[in-house]
Structures are given as C-alpha cells and as structure tokens.
Tab-separated table of C-alpha atoms in Angstrom:
chain	number	residue	atom	x	y	z
A	893	MET	CA	0.028	0.026	0.016
A	894	ASN	CA	2.992	2.253	0.969
A	895	LYS	CA	4.581	1.537	-2.373
A	896	ILE	CA	1.670	2.358	-4.271
A	897	LEU	CA	1.245	5.655	-2.277
A	898	THR	CA	4.789	6.596	-2.947
A	899	PHE	CA	4.459	5.727	-6.467
A	900	LEU	CA	1.540	7.889	-7.007
A	901	PHE	CA	3.229	10.814	-4.973
A	902	CYS	CA	6.171	10.585	-7.313
A	903	LEU	CA	3.996	10.512	-10.344
A	904	ILE	CA	1.985	13.664	-9.152
A	905	ILE	CA	5.189	15.387	-8.546
A	906	PHE	CA	6.794	14.509	-11.999
A	907	CYS	CA	3.476	15.475	-13.809
A	908	LEU	CA	2.991	18.629	-11.879
A	909	PRO	CA	4.784	21.226	-13.935
A	910	ALA	CA	2.606	20.204	-16.794
A	911	TYR	CA	-0.392	21.372	-15.106
A	912	CYS	CA	0.974	24.353	-13.548
A	913	LEU	CA	1.117	26.847	-16.330
A	914	GLU	CA	0.484	30.433	-15.219
A	915	TYR	CA	-2.005	30.945	-18.073
A	916	ASP	CA	-5.151	28.845	-19.193
A	917	TYR	CA	-6.615	30.343	-22.737
A	918	SER	CA	-9.354	27.653	-22.909
A	919	SER	CA	-12.140	30.272	-22.604
A	920	THR	CA	-13.128	32.141	-25.871
A	921	GLU	CA	-15.635	34.311	-23.841
A	922	SER	CA	-14.642	37.974	-24.103
A	923	ILE	CA	-16.048	41.284	-23.185
A	924	PRO	CA	-15.135	44.215	-25.451
A	925	VAL	CA	-14.384	47.561	-23.664
A	926	LYS	CA	-14.403	50.589	-26.040
A	927	LEU	CA	-12.277	53.424	-24.879
A	928	SER	CA	-10.930	56.781	-26.141
A	929	ILE	CA	-8.203	58.846	-25.213
A	930	THR	CA	-8.802	61.807	-22.963
A	931	GLU	CA	-6.107	64.112	-24.545
A	932	GLU	CA	-5.006	64.024	-28.045
A	933	ILE	CA	-1.180	62.889	-28.416
A	934	SER	CA	0.977	62.776	-31.278
A	935	THR	CA	4.675	61.844	-31.983
A	936	LYS	CA	5.280	65.758	-32.734
A	937	MET	CA	4.765	66.228	-28.957
A	938	PRO	CA	7.470	65.331	-26.398
A	939	ILE	CA	6.050	61.980	-25.358
A	940	LEU	CA	7.925	59.180	-23.700
A	941	GLU	CA	7.963	55.375	-23.751
A	942	GLY	CA	6.555	54.139	-20.482
A	943	GLN	CA	4.262	57.134	-20.242
A	944	ILE	CA	0.915	56.408	-18.656
A	945	LEU	CA	-2.117	57.680	-20.702
A	946	LYS	CA	-5.696	58.303	-19.465
A	947	PHE	CA	-8.565	56.729	-21.670
A	948	LYS	CA	-12.287	57.114	-20.852
A	949	VAL	CA	-14.989	54.238	-21.347
A	950	LEU	CA	-17.266	54.922	-24.290
A	951	LYS	CA	-19.974	52.606	-23.463
A	952	ASP	CA	-21.452	51.033	-20.291
A	953	VAL	CA	-20.193	47.483	-19.580
A	954	GLN	CA	-22.418	46.103	-16.949
A	955	ASN	CA	-22.572	42.368	-16.416
A	956	ASP	CA	-21.827	39.981	-13.573
A	957	ARG	CA	-18.138	40.020	-14.511
A	958	LEU	CA	-17.383	43.541	-15.003
A	959	ASN	CA	-18.986	46.896	-14.161
A	960	LEU	CA	-17.771	50.098	-16.037
A	961	LYS	CA	-19.669	53.077	-16.696
A	962	LYS	CA	-19.672	55.421	-19.441
A	963	GLY	CA	-16.908	58.126	-18.703
A	964	ASP	CA	-14.908	55.782	-16.285
A	965	ILE	CA	-11.200	56.392	-16.455
A	966	VAL	CA	-8.737	53.646	-17.110
A	967	THR	CA	-5.226	53.867	-17.809
A	968	GLY	CA	-2.770	52.602	-20.581
A	969	ARG	CA	0.973	52.770	-21.353
A	970	ILE	CA	2.905	53.974	-24.231
A	971	GLU	CA	5.073	50.836	-24.974
A	972	CYS	CA	7.032	51.938	-27.968
A	973	ILE	CA	7.417	55.008	-30.175
A	974	ILE	CA	8.742	54.844	-33.546
A	975	THR	CA	9.692	58.143	-35.160
A	976	SER	CA	9.071	59.046	-38.706
A	977	GLY	CA	12.136	58.591	-40.863
A	978	MET	CA	13.568	59.337	-44.296
A	979	ASN	CA	12.006	57.965	-47.324
A	980	GLY	CA	8.593	58.172	-46.128
A	981	PHE	CA	8.781	55.702	-42.963
A	982	PRO	CA	5.781	56.619	-41.008
A	983	ALA	CA	5.957	57.255	-37.106
A	984	GLU	CA	4.139	54.787	-34.868
A	985	ILE	CA	2.898	54.730	-31.450
A	986	ILE	CA	2.195	51.256	-29.557
A	987	ILE	CA	-0.110	51.266	-26.610
A	988	ASP	CA	-0.584	48.384	-24.241
A	989	ASN	CA	-0.633	47.616	-20.699
A	990	PHE	CA	-4.155	48.576	-20.137
A	991	LYS	CA	-5.303	48.787	-16.545
A	992	ILE	CA	-8.930	48.348	-15.617
A	993	PRO	CA	-9.957	48.468	-11.953
A	994	TYR	CA	-10.459	44.702	-10.555
A	995	VAL	CA	-9.161	43.184	-13.758
A	996	LYS	CA	-5.734	41.344	-14.071
A	997	LYS	CA	-3.448	42.299	-16.694
A	998	SER	CA	-3.250	38.666	-18.114
A	999	GLN	CA	-6.983	38.850	-18.814
A	1000	LEU	CA	-6.652	41.820	-21.307
A	1001	ILE	CA	-5.937	41.901	-24.769
A	1002	GLY	CA	-5.717	45.043	-26.621
A	1003	THR	CA	-2.479	46.327	-28.171
A	1004	TYR	CA	-3.383	49.528	-30.070
A	1005	ILE	CA	-1.035	50.647	-32.791
A	1006	LYS	CA	-1.423	53.915	-34.345
A	1007	LYS	CA	0.609	54.890	-37.452
A	1008	GLY	CA	1.229	58.213	-39.316
A	1009	GLN	CA	0.621	58.717	-42.911
A	1010	ASN	CA	2.662	55.992	-44.950
A	1011	ARG	CA	4.699	57.877	-47.774
A	1012	PHE	CA	6.969	54.816	-48.222
A	1013	ILE	CA	4.529	53.331	-50.652
A	1014	TRP	CA	5.166	56.021	-53.338
A	1015	VAL	CA	8.663	57.247	-52.070
A	1016	TYR	CA	10.650	54.074	-52.904
A	1017	PRO	CA	9.171	53.592	-56.578
A	1018	LEU	CA	9.991	57.353	-57.012
A	1019	LYS	CA	13.473	56.853	-55.625
A	1020	PHE	CA	14.240	53.862	-57.971
A	1021	ALA	CA	12.866	55.706	-60.809
A	1022	LEU	CA	15.140	58.617	-60.097
A	1023	THR	CA	18.260	56.697	-59.328
A	1024	PRO	CA	19.590	56.574	-62.991
A	1025	PHE	CA	19.646	60.510	-62.995
A	1026	PRO	CA	22.155	61.106	-59.754
A	1027	PRO	CA	21.751	62.702	-57.454
A	1028	THR	CA	17.908	63.151	-57.876
A	1029	GLY	CA	17.355	59.503	-56.319
A	1030	SER	CA	18.851	60.937	-53.179
A	1031	ILE	CA	16.401	63.672	-52.878
A	1032	THR	CA	13.697	61.298	-51.683
A	1033	ASN	CA	15.869	60.616	-48.584
A	1034	ILE	CA	14.288	64.250	-47.379
A	1035	ILE	CA	10.635	63.009	-47.675
A	1036	LYS	CA	9.562	62.105	-44.084
A	1037	GLY	CA	6.558	59.912	-43.110
A	1038	GLY	CA	3.601	61.336	-41.301
A	1039	HIS	CA	3.409	61.741	-37.557
A	1040	ALA	CA	1.251	59.409	-35.684
A	1041	LYS	CA	-1.616	61.146	-33.820
A	1042	ILE	CA	-4.215	59.446	-31.380
A	1043	LYS	CA	-7.254	61.633	-31.540
A	1044	THR	CA	-10.097	61.672	-28.813
A	1045	THR	CA	-12.511	60.533	-31.629
A	1046	ASP	CA	-10.456	57.349	-32.177
A	1047	ILE	CA	-11.860	54.161	-30.671
A	1048	ILE	CA	-9.847	51.614	-28.997
A	1049	THR	CA	-11.161	48.114	-28.131
A	1050	VAL	CA	-9.702	46.238	-25.390
A	1051	TYR	CA	-10.907	42.669	-24.840
A	1052	TYR	CA	-11.483	41.381	-21.370
A	1053	TYR	CA	-11.465	37.415	-20.892
A	1054	PRO	CA	-13.027	36.894	-17.520
A	1055	ASP	CA	-12.122	33.185	-17.404
A	1056	TRP	CA	-8.494	33.646	-17.997
A	1057	LYS	CA	-6.169	33.202	-14.990
B	432	MET	CA	36.991	-11.281	-35.664
B	433	LYS	CA	35.739	-9.285	-38.707
B	434	LYS	CA	32.161	-9.783	-37.894
B	435	LEU	CA	32.748	-8.667	-34.375
B	436	PHE	CA	34.679	-5.631	-35.699
B	437	VAL	CA	31.776	-4.721	-38.157
B	438	LEU	CA	29.153	-5.219	-35.314
B	439	LEU	CA	31.169	-3.192	-33.065
B	440	SER	CA	31.529	-0.518	-35.910
B	441	ILE	CA	27.524	-0.411	-36.430
B	442	VAL	CA	26.781	-0.138	-32.880
B	443	LEU	CA	29.309	2.819	-32.356
B	444	PHE	CA	28.092	4.478	-35.404
B	445	ALA	CA	24.430	4.031	-34.490
B	446	ASP	CA	25.309	5.260	-30.935
B	447	TYR	CA	27.138	8.153	-32.177
B	448	SER	CA	24.090	9.204	-34.338
B	449	TYR	CA	21.668	8.669	-31.656
B	450	ALA	CA	23.460	10.860	-29.363
B	451	ASP	CA	23.642	13.624	-32.055
B	452	ILE	CA	19.902	13.341	-32.636
B	453	THR	CA	19.386	13.302	-28.899
B	454	ALA	CA	21.573	16.586	-28.551
B	455	GLU	CA	19.877	18.456	-31.294
B	456	ASN	CA	16.312	17.497	-29.946
B	457	ARG	CA	17.340	18.804	-26.627
B	458	VAL	CA	18.408	22.165	-28.113
B	459	GLN	CA	15.235	22.178	-30.178
B	460	SER	CA	13.236	21.540	-27.036
B	461	ARG	CA	14.728	24.143	-25.112
B	462	ILE	CA	14.245	26.828	-27.880
B	463	ASP	CA	10.489	25.877	-28.211
B	464	SER	CA	10.005	26.023	-24.558
B	465	VAL	CA	11.495	29.491	-24.049
B	466	GLY	CA	9.885	30.774	-27.451
B	467	VAL	CA	6.424	29.572	-26.792
B	468	ASN	CA	6.736	30.819	-23.051
B	469	ILE	CA	7.404	34.196	-24.561
B	470	LEU	CA	4.479	33.906	-27.005
B	471	ASN	CA	2.226	32.898	-24.481
B	472	LYS	CA	2.910	35.080	-21.627
B	473	ASN	CA	2.820	38.201	-24.004
B	474	ARG	CA	-0.572	36.863	-25.289
B	475	ILE	CA	0.650	37.301	-28.856
B	476	GLN	CA	-2.190	35.996	-30.916
B	477	LYS	CA	-0.113	35.030	-34.127
B	478	ARG	CA	1.488	31.754	-35.117
B	479	ILE	CA	5.474	31.776	-34.824
B	480	VAL	CA	7.664	28.699	-35.095
B	481	PHE	CA	11.143	28.136	-33.954
B	482	THR	CA	13.616	25.961	-35.920
B	483	TYR	CA	17.062	25.034	-34.750
B	484	ASN	CA	19.343	24.814	-37.671
B	485	LYS	CA	22.690	23.323	-37.012
B	486	GLU	CA	24.081	23.052	-40.585
B	487	ALA	CA	23.060	26.268	-42.433
B	488	LYS	CA	24.701	29.674	-41.790
B	489	LYS	CA	23.033	33.152	-41.531
B	490	LYS	CA	22.531	34.572	-44.878
B	491	LEU	CA	22.767	38.191	-45.794
B	492	LEU	CA	19.065	38.652	-45.672
B	493	SER	CA	18.644	36.592	-42.491
B	494	THR	CA	15.161	38.133	-41.706
B	495	ASP	CA	13.630	36.433	-44.848
B	496	LYS	CA	12.028	33.406	-43.089
B	497	THR	CA	10.947	35.379	-40.129
B	498	LEU	CA	8.997	38.046	-42.265
B	499	LEU	CA	7.776	35.462	-44.835
B	500	LYS	CA	7.010	32.349	-43.134
B	501	ARG	CA	6.994	33.680	-39.460
B	502	GLN	CA	9.621	30.853	-38.791
B	503	ILE	CA	12.393	31.990	-36.488
B	504	VAL	CA	15.579	29.984	-37.492
B	505	VAL	CA	18.190	29.857	-34.776
B	506	TYR	CA	21.462	29.157	-36.239
B	507	ASP	CA	24.089	27.209	-34.546
B	508	GLY	CA	26.687	29.915	-34.545
B	509	LEU	CA	24.402	32.312	-32.735
B	510	TYR	CA	23.233	29.309	-30.318
B	511	GLN	CA	26.678	28.818	-29.282
B	512	SER	CA	26.992	32.206	-27.656
B	513	VAL	CA	23.669	31.446	-25.390
B	514	GLN	CA	24.366	30.467	-21.940
B	515	THR	CA	21.260	30.986	-19.807
B	516	ASP	CA	17.591	31.129	-20.722
B	517	ASP	CA	17.452	34.575	-20.338
B	518	GLU	CA	20.005	35.118	-23.105
B	519	LEU	CA	17.927	32.652	-25.307
B	520	ALA	CA	14.938	34.684	-24.616
B	521	ALA	CA	16.760	37.744	-25.602
B	522	MET	CA	17.605	36.294	-28.918
B	523	LEU	CA	14.256	34.927	-29.644
B	524	SER	CA	12.420	38.098	-28.451
B	525	ARG	CA	14.051	40.188	-31.128
B	526	GLU	CA	13.045	37.758	-33.782
B	527	ILE	CA	9.493	37.426	-32.551
B	528	SER	CA	9.098	41.212	-32.756
B	529	PHE	CA	9.982	41.121	-36.405
B	530	ALA	CA	7.696	38.134	-37.081
B	531	VAL	CA	4.641	40.010	-35.045
B	532	LYS	CA	5.474	43.214	-37.327
B	533	SER	CA	5.084	41.081	-40.415
B	534	TYR	CA	1.565	40.219	-39.302
B	535	SER	CA	0.495	43.818	-39.143
B	536	GLY	CA	-0.385	46.365	-41.771
B	537	ALA	CA	-1.677	46.390	-45.380
B	538	TRP	CA	-1.643	43.619	-47.865
B	539	GLY	CA	-1.565	40.971	-45.006
B	540	GLY	CA	1.478	42.335	-43.647
B	541	ARG	CA	3.509	42.405	-46.866
B	542	LEU	CA	3.847	46.378	-46.675
B	543	ASP	CA	5.204	46.219	-43.154
B	544	SER	CA	7.606	43.413	-43.810
B	545	LEU	CA	8.975	45.447	-46.792
B	546	GLU	CA	9.409	48.553	-44.601
B	547	VAL	CA	11.417	46.376	-42.054
B	548	ILE	CA	13.663	45.211	-45.065
B	549	ALA	CA	14.069	48.659	-46.388
B	550	GLY	CA	14.294	50.357	-43.189
B	551	SER	CA	16.408	47.827	-41.350
B	552	LYS	CA	18.290	50.273	-39.101
B	553	LYS	CA	15.089	51.976	-37.894
B	554	PHE	CA	13.218	48.511	-37.180
B	555	GLU	CA	16.456	47.193	-35.532
B	556	THR	CA	16.171	49.537	-32.713
B	557	THR	CA	12.420	49.156	-32.454
B	558	ALA	CA	12.872	45.232	-32.274
B	559	ASP	CA	15.431	45.684	-29.533
B	560	LYS	CA	12.908	47.764	-27.517
B	561	ARG	CA	10.065	45.339	-28.226
B	562	ALA	CA	12.287	42.498	-27.239
B	563	VAL	CA	12.847	44.160	-23.891
B	564	ASP	CA	8.995	44.410	-23.440
B	565	TYR	CA	8.494	40.868	-24.294
B	566	MET	CA	11.277	39.578	-22.109
B	567	VAL	CA	9.855	41.529	-18.879
B	568	ASN	CA	6.334	40.208	-19.684
B	569	ALA	CA	7.530	36.783	-19.844
B	570	GLY	CA	9.609	36.923	-16.507
B	571	TYR	CA	13.093	37.011	-18.044
B	572	ASN	CA	15.796	39.631	-17.064
B	573	PRO	CA	15.885	42.117	-20.113
B	574	LEU	CA	19.570	42.886	-19.013
B	575	ALA	CA	20.429	39.552	-20.749
B	576	LEU	CA	19.685	41.361	-23.976
B	577	ILE	CA	22.562	43.652	-23.350
B	578	VAL	CA	24.674	40.700	-22.499
B	579	TYR	CA	23.734	38.793	-25.521
B	580	ILE	CA	24.257	41.598	-27.995
B	581	ASN	CA	27.600	42.602	-26.531
B	582	LYS	CA	28.760	39.071	-26.802
B	583	THR	CA	27.601	38.383	-30.270
B	584	CYS	CA	27.293	41.434	-32.434
B	585	PRO	CA	30.628	42.926	-33.898
B	586	GLN	CA	31.508	46.612	-33.810
B	587	LYS	CA	31.898	48.180	-37.238
B	588	ARG	CA	33.809	51.521	-37.794
B	589	SER	CA	30.735	53.260	-38.974
B	590	ASP	CA	27.035	52.743	-39.770
B	591	PHE	CA	26.741	55.679	-42.227
B	592	ILE	CA	26.139	53.465	-45.261
B	593	SER	CA	25.358	50.298	-43.222
B	594	ARG	CA	22.090	48.342	-43.125
B	595	HIS	CA	22.691	48.027	-39.465
B	596	ASN	CA	23.296	50.384	-36.390
B	597	LEU	CA	26.590	50.472	-34.770
B	598	THR	CA	26.339	47.835	-31.876
B	599	SER	CA	27.182	50.435	-29.130
B	600	LYS	CA	24.460	52.547	-30.401
B	601	ARG	CA	21.959	49.725	-29.954
B	602	LEU	CA	23.204	48.949	-26.475
B	603	ALA	CA	23.181	52.386	-25.459
B	604	ALA	CA	19.553	52.868	-26.765
B	605	ILE	CA	18.388	49.524	-24.923
B	606	TYR	CA	20.215	50.925	-21.670
B	607	GLU	CA	18.276	54.117	-22.122
B	608	TYR	CA	15.076	52.279	-22.619
B	609	LEU	CA	15.501	50.304	-19.605
B	610	THR	CA	16.476	53.191	-17.593
B	611	TYR	CA	13.117	55.054	-18.245
B	612	LYS	CA	10.698	52.211	-18.417
B	613	TYR	CA	11.989	49.445	-16.354
B	614	PRO	CA	14.412	51.141	-13.635
B	615	GLN	CA	13.681	48.409	-11.372
B	616	TYR	CA	16.181	45.977	-13.266
B	617	LEU	CA	18.919	48.543	-12.785
B	618	GLU	CA	18.264	49.192	-9.264
B	619	ASN	CA	18.129	45.520	-8.345
B	620	ASN	CA	20.588	44.491	-10.885
B	621	GLU	CA	21.098	40.704	-10.777
B	622	TYR	CA	23.783	41.258	-13.531
B	623	ILE	CA	26.163	43.530	-11.658
B	624	SER	CA	28.500	40.340	-10.909
B	625	ASN	CA	28.198	39.110	-14.480
B	626	LYS	CA	31.457	39.676	-16.274
B	627	TYR	CA	29.805	40.293	-19.699
B	628	TYR	CA	27.746	42.768	-18.395
B	629	GLN	CA	30.579	44.551	-16.740
B	630	ASN	CA	32.450	44.490	-19.980
B	631	PHE	CA	29.357	46.336	-21.602
B	632	LEU	CA	29.537	48.878	-18.557
B	633	LEU	CA	33.305	49.357	-19.390
B	634	ASN	CA	32.846	49.892	-22.938
B	635	SER	CA	29.808	52.253	-22.654
B	636	ILE	CA	31.091	54.741	-20.195
B	637	GLU	CA	30.738	57.794	-22.722
B	638	ASN	CA	27.345	56.853	-23.974
B	639	ARG	CA	26.063	56.273	-20.185
B	640	LYS	CA	27.616	59.919	-19.395
B	641	LYS	CA	25.354	61.261	-22.268
B	642	LEU	CA	22.410	59.555	-20.748
B	643	GLU	CA	23.048	60.686	-17.267
B	644	GLU	CA	23.324	64.373	-18.606
B	645	LYS	CA	19.806	63.931	-20.126
B	646	ILE	CA	18.518	62.683	-17.030
B	647	ARG	CA	19.976	65.483	-14.990
B	648	THR	CA	18.869	68.154	-17.359
B	649	LYS	CA	15.287	66.436	-17.837
B	650	SER	CA	15.790	66.725	-21.636
B	651	ALA	CA	13.345	64.999	-24.106
B	652	LYS	CA	15.791	65.196	-27.011
B	653	ALA	CA	17.174	62.155	-28.630
B	654	ILE	CA	20.782	61.512	-27.737
B	655	ARG	CA	23.272	60.921	-30.483
B	656	TYR	CA	25.173	58.090	-29.188
B	657	GLU	CA	28.310	56.792	-30.596
C-alpha cells in the first residue's frame, strides 16, 4: 500500500509542472471595452516610452463579470514610439498595458497601434525611378513619413477575458 | 573477428548518431520552450514557429524566413553564444518582434515586411525595444539582451552606409529604454556580478555619461550615441 502511495506521489510530483502553467486560454468568452483617449497625443509632442495615458470608457459595460460606466477612466501605457524617418517611413505609437479596476493584466488583450501617413509606398518607387539620374534619387531621402496622432475620436477596443487566469 | 569488428562499428556509429539527434532534440526543445513561453505570456495571438538549424549559416537577408514564413531560425553559430535561458529569450524576443510586425499592416503584412527590410536600421532599434518588453512580460531579465548583443554583435567602424546600427548605439539605446521604462532591473541589478555585463559597462562609459546628462537636465531630446 505504501509503495503504491509513494508511486502515486512521485507521479504527481513529476506530472505537476505540466499542469502548473500560469495561464489558461481555454475560454473564448470575451467582453469588449471601448475606450478613447482623454487628451490627444502625437509623435510631434514630447511623449515618452513608458508614459501612462488616460482613457475614458465610451459605453457602459455592466454584467456580473465587469462593471464599467461610460466616462470611467482607465489607464494605458505607451510601449514603444517609432519616429518618422527618411524615405517616407511613418511614425508609430504602440499602446498596451491597459489597467482596468479589478481586472488582471493577464486577462486583457488590446495592443493598440497607430501609424502616421505612410509615404514609403510611393517614395521608394520614385527613388528607384530617379536613381539613373544622380543625385535626384537621393532627394527622396528628405521626404519624411507622417506623424502618428491619437485623437480623442479614435476608438480603442480592449478585450477582457474573464475566465483567463 | 571481422564480424565482431563490423558489429562493433555499427553499434558505435548508431550510438553516435543517436547521441547527435538527442543533443539536437534537446536544443530544439529548449528553444521551443522559451519561445512559446514568450508568445504565451505576452498573449501574442499569431502563429510563430522556432527551428534550430545546425547546418545552415546565417545569410545576408537573414530576416527572410521570419518575415515571410514567421519561422524563427536559430543558427548554430548564434546559439553557441547563448548560456542562460534569459539570453536565449533575448535572442528569440528580437526575432518574435520582427515576426509580429510581419502580421500587421496592409496587404496581409507584406507592406510592413517591406518596410522592415528597407528601413532595417530603424526597425532594428524597435525590435530591440520590443524584445525588452517581451522579456519583461515573460519573466526574463531584460539585461540579458545587453549581455547577448555585447557578446555576439561585432563593432563596425561606422554605420553611415550600413544596413545596421553600430552595436554600441544599439546597446546604449537599450540601456536608455531600460532606465526610463524598467528602472527596477537596474536598481536591483542581478547582472552586476556578470563579467559580460561589466564589459558592457566598461565600453559604454561615454554613452552612459550622455544619458546621465539627459536625465539630469530632464531633456526630451534624442541622444546621439557613438
């Protein structure tokens, strides 16, 4: 009997790591939360990576899992800023790490990416077309991509998965 | 006697091949484990696979498979420099950020992939920064990225006409990113007794002075690192 118990104990110990994942994405049930930024931001402004931004809830989300009212404030963080570059490369702002009261970070999905105007699409063909006539091809280097701007009218949707760990 | 010799040769050869396969399998399992851990903990909803390639060498356009097939190929030459799981996570996180980028944007991600290829310098810095985020979210120490790059990437004379940034510039940019966004890793620095990290500190004194000046003056201007 003791041997069986020891064997079972060992089996559980060896199998334990396989069942001890910190996440479980089995559930597909999600609740969308629509947000908009409280103050417009742009890559023209002196914004920083890691900066916390405020967002307001656009629609009531009321059920047994989540209770958010229109106008409630939640926060998000600027994860990465890509500045606009030569040859029409647009600027980009990546926002993530949204924090909603009583909701774990691991239960939210909603990376928001906003890009500026992409001029790369026409600048590069132009550059190649002008290359046989030097130095006109290099002139396209001075064309920069558009700045990324998040307006207060932009709608950001974050998904809350209540059954995730 | 001959039969015995042949039999012994077969057994030895089979054993050697088996050991080789087992070793490769172990490396592949380690890469898969760390890679999938990063994907899962960052909740990246995109399919990305990891392949250990012992034979092939890294080609000039090495991001091809990452951008086209979303297949991250780990070459043996690069893997040799990996010592800890943190360093492996650093290597994979960079490639994951390229693969994720290839999923976004117009034409099924083709336009963004073209941007990455054409503007490789710009996206190299972005990939480094995203790699830091992925590592932190997955529970790895992001300072390993500094250690890994410091060990593996050579230092060119200039990056004026190169497709890549100077390694010292990349390292300084990562250090700055960590200073502002994840200062806790520098305050409770687990890598302070790591000789490779100390080597980075030694060769980045000038760049770190520039950063200290930026912090002191509370400037928001981008630093021109060397």
